[in-house]
PDB file of N, CA and C in Angstrom:
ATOM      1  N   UNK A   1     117.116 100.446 143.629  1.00  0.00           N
ATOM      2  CA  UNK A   1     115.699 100.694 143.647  1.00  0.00           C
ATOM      3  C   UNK A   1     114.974  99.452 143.108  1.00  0.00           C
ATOM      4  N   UNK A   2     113.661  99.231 144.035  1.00  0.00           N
ATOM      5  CA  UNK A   2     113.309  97.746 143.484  1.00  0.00           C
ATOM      6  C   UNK A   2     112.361  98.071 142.466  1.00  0.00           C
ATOM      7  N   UNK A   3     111.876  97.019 141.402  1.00  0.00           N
ATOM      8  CA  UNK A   3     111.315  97.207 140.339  1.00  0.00           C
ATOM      9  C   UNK A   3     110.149  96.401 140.164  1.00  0.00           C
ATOM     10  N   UNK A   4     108.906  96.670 140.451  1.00  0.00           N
ATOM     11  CA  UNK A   4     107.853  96.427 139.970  1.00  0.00           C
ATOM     12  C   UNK A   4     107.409  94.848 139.205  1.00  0.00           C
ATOM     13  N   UNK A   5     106.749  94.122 139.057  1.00  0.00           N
ATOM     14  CA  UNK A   5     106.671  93.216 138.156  1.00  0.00           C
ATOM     15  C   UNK A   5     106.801  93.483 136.758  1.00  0.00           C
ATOM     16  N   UNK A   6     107.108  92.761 136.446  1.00  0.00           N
ATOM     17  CA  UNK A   6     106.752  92.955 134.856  1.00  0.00           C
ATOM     18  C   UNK A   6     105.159  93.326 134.102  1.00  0.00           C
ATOM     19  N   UNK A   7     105.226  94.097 133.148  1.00  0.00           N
ATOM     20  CA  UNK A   7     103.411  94.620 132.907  1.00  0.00           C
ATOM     21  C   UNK A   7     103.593  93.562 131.890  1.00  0.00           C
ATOM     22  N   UNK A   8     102.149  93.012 131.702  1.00  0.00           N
ATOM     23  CA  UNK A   8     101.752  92.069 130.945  1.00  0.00           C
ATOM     24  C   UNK A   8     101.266  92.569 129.566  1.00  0.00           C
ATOM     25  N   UNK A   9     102.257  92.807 128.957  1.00  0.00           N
ATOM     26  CA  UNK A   9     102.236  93.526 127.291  1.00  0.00           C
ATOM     27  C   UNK A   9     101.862  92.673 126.094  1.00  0.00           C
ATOM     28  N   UNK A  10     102.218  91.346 126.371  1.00  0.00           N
ATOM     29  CA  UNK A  10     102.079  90.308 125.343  1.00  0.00           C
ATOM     30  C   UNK A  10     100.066  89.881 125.465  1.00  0.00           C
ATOM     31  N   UNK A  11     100.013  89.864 126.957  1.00  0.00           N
ATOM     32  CA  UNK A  11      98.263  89.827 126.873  1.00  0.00           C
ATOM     33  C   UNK A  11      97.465  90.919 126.565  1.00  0.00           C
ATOM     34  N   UNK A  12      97.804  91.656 126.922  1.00  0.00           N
ATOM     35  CA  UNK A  12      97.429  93.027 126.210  1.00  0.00           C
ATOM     36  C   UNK A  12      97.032  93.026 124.825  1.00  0.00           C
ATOM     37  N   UNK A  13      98.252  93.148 124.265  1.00  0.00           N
ATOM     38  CA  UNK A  13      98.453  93.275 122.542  1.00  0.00           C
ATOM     39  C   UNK A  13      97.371  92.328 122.009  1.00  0.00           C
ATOM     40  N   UNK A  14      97.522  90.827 122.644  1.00  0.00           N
ATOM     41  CA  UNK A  14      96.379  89.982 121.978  1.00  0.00           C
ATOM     42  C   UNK A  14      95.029  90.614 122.642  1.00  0.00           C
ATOM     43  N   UNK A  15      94.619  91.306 123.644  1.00  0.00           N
ATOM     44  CA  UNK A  15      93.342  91.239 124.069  1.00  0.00           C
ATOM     45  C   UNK A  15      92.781  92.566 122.828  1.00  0.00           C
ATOM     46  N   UNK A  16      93.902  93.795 122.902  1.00  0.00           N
ATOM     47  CA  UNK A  16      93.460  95.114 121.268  1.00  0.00           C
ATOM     48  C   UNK A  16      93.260  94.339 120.554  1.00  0.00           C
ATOM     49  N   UNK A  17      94.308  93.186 120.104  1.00  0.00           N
ATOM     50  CA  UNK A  17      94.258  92.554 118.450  1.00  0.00           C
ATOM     51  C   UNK A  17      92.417  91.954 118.341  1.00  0.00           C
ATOM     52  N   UNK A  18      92.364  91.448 119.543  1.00  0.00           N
ATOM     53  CA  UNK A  18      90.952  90.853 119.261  1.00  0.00           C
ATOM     54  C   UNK A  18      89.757  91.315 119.617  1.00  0.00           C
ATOM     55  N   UNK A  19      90.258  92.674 120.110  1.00  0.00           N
ATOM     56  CA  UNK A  19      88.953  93.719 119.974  1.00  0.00           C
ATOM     57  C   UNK A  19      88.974  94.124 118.845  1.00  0.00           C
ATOM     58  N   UNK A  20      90.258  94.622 118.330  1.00  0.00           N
ATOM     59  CA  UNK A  20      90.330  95.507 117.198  1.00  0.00           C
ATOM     60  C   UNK A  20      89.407  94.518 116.055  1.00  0.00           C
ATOM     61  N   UNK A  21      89.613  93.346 116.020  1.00  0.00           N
ATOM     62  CA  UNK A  21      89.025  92.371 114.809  1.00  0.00           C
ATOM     63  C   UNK A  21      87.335  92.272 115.532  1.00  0.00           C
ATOM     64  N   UNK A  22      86.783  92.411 116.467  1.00  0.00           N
ATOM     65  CA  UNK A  22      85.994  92.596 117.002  1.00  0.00           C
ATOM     66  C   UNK A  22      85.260  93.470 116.039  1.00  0.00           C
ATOM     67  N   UNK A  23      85.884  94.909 116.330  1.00  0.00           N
ATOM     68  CA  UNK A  23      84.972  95.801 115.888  1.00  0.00           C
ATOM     69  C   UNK A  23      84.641  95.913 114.319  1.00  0.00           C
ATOM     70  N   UNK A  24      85.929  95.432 113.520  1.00  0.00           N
ATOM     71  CA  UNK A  24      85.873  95.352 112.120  1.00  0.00           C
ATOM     72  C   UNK A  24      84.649  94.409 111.625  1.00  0.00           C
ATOM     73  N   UNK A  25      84.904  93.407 112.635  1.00  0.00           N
ATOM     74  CA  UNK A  25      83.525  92.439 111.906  1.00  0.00           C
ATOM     75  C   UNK A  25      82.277  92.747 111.817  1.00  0.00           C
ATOM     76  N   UNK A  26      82.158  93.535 113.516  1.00  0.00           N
ATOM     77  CA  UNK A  26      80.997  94.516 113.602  1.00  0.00           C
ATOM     78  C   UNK A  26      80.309  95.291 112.692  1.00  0.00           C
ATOM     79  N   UNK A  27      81.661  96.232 112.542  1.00  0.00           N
ATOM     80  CA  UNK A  27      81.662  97.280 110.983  1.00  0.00           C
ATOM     81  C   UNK A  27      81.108  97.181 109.448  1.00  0.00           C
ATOM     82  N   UNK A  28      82.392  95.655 109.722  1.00  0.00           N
ATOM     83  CA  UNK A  28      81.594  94.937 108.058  1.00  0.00           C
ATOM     84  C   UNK A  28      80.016  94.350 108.220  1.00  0.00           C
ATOM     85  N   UNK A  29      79.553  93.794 109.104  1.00  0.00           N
ATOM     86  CA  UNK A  29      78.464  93.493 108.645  1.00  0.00           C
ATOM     87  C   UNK A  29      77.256  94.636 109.150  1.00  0.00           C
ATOM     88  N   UNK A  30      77.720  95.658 109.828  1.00  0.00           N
ATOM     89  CA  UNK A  30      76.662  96.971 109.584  1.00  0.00           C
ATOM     90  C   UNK A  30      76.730  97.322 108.181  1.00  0.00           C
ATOM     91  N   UNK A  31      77.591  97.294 107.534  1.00  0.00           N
ATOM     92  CA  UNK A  31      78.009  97.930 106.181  1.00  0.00           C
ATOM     93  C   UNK A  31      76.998  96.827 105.129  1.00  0.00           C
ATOM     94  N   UNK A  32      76.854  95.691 104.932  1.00  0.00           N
ATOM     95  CA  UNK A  32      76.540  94.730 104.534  1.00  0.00           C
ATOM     96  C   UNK A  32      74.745  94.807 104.649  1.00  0.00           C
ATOM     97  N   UNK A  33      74.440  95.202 105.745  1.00  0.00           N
ATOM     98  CA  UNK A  33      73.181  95.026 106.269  1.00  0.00           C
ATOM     99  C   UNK A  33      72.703  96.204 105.621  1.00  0.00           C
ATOM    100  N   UNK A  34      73.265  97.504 105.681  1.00  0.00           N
ATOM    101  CA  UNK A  34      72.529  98.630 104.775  1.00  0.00           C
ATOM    102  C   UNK A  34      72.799  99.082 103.471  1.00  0.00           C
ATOM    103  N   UNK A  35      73.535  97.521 102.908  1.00  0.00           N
ATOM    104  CA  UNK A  35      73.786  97.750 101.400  1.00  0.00           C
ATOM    105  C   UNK A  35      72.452  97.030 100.808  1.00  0.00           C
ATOM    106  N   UNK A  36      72.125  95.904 101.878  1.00  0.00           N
ATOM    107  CA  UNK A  36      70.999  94.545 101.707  1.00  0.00           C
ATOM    108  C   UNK A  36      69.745  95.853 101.819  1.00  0.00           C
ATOM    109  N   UNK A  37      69.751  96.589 102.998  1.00  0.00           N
ATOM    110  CA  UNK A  37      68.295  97.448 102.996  1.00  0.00           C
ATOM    111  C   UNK A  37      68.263  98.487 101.570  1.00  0.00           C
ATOM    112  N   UNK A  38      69.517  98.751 101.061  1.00  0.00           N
ATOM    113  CA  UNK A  38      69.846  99.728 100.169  1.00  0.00           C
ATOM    114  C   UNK A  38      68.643  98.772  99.020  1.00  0.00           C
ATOM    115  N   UNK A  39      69.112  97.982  98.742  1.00  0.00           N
ATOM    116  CA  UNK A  39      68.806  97.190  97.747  1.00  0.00           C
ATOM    117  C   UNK A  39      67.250  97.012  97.915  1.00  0.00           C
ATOM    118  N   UNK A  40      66.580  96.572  98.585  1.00  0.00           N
ATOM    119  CA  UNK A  40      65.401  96.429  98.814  1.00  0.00           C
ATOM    120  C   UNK A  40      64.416  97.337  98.866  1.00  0.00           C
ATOM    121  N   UNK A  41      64.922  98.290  99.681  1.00  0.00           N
ATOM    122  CA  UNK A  41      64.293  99.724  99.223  1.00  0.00           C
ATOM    123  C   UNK A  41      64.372 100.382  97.894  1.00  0.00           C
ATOM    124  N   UNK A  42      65.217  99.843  97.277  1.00  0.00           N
ATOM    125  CA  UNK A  42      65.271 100.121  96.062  1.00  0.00           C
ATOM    126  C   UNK A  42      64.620  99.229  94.982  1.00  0.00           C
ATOM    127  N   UNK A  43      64.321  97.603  95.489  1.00  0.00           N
ATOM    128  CA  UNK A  43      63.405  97.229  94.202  1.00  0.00           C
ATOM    129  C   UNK A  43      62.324  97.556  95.100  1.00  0.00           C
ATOM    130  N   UNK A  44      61.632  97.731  95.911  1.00  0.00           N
ATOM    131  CA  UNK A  44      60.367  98.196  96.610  1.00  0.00           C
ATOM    132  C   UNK A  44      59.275  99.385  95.772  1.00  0.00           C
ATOM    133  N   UNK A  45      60.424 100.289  96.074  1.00  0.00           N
ATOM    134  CA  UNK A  45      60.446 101.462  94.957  1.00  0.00           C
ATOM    135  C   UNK A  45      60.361 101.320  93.477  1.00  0.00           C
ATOM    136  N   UNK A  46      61.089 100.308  93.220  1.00  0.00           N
ATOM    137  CA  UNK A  46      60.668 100.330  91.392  1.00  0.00           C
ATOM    138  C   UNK A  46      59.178  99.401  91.359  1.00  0.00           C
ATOM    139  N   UNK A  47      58.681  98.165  92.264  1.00  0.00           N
ATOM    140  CA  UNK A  47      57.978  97.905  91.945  1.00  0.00           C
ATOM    141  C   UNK A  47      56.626  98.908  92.597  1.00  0.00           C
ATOM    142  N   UNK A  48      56.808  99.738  93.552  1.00  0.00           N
ATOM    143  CA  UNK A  48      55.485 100.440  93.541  1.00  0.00           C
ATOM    144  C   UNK A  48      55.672 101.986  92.762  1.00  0.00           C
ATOM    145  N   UNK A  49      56.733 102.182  92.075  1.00  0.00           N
ATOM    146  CA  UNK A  49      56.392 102.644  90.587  1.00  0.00           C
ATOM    147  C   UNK A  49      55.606 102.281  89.469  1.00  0.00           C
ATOM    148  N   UNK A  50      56.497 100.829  89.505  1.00  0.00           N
ATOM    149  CA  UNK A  50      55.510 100.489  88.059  1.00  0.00           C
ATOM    150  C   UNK A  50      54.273 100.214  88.453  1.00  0.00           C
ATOM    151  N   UNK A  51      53.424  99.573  89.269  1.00  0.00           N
ATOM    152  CA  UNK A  51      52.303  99.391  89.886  1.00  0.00           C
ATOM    153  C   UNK A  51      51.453 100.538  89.553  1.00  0.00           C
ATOM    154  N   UNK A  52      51.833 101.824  90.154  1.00  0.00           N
ATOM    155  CA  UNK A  52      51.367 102.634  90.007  1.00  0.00           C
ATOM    156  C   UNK A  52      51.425 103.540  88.358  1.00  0.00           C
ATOM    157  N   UNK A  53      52.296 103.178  87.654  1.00  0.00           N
ATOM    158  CA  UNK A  53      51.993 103.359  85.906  1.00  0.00           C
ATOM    159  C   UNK A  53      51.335 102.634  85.592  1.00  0.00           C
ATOM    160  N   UNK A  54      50.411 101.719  86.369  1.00  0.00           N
ATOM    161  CA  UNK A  54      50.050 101.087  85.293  1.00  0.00           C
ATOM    162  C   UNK A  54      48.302 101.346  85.542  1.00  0.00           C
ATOM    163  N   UNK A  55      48.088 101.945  87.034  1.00  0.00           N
ATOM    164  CA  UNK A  55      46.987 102.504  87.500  1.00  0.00           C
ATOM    165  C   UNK A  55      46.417 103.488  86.726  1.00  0.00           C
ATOM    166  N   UNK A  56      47.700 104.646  85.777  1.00  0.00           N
ATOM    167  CA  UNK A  56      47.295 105.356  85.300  1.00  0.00           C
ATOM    168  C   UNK A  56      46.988 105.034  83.710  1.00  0.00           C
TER     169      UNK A  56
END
């Protein structure tokens, strides 16, 4: 019985490996970006607190 070519497993593996690192980088810097908004919204907030103690 004749047999097929060989499947190309070695290009493969590298094309996942470099999606897979693809998406991680993606990941990390979504993660990064709403630690940065975390932060900002958060001195935003303390300074239109105190602003506003001091109105009163």
């Amino acid at each position: 019985m004749a047999k097929g070519p060989e499947k190309n497993t070695k290009n493969k593996a590298l094309h996942t490996k470099l999606l897979n690192r693809k998406k991680a980088k993606l990941q990390e810097e979504k993660r990064e970006r709403a630690l940065r908004l975390k932060v900002l919204v958060a001195k935003m907030n303390e300074k239109q607190h105190t602003d506003g103690s001091d109105a009163i």
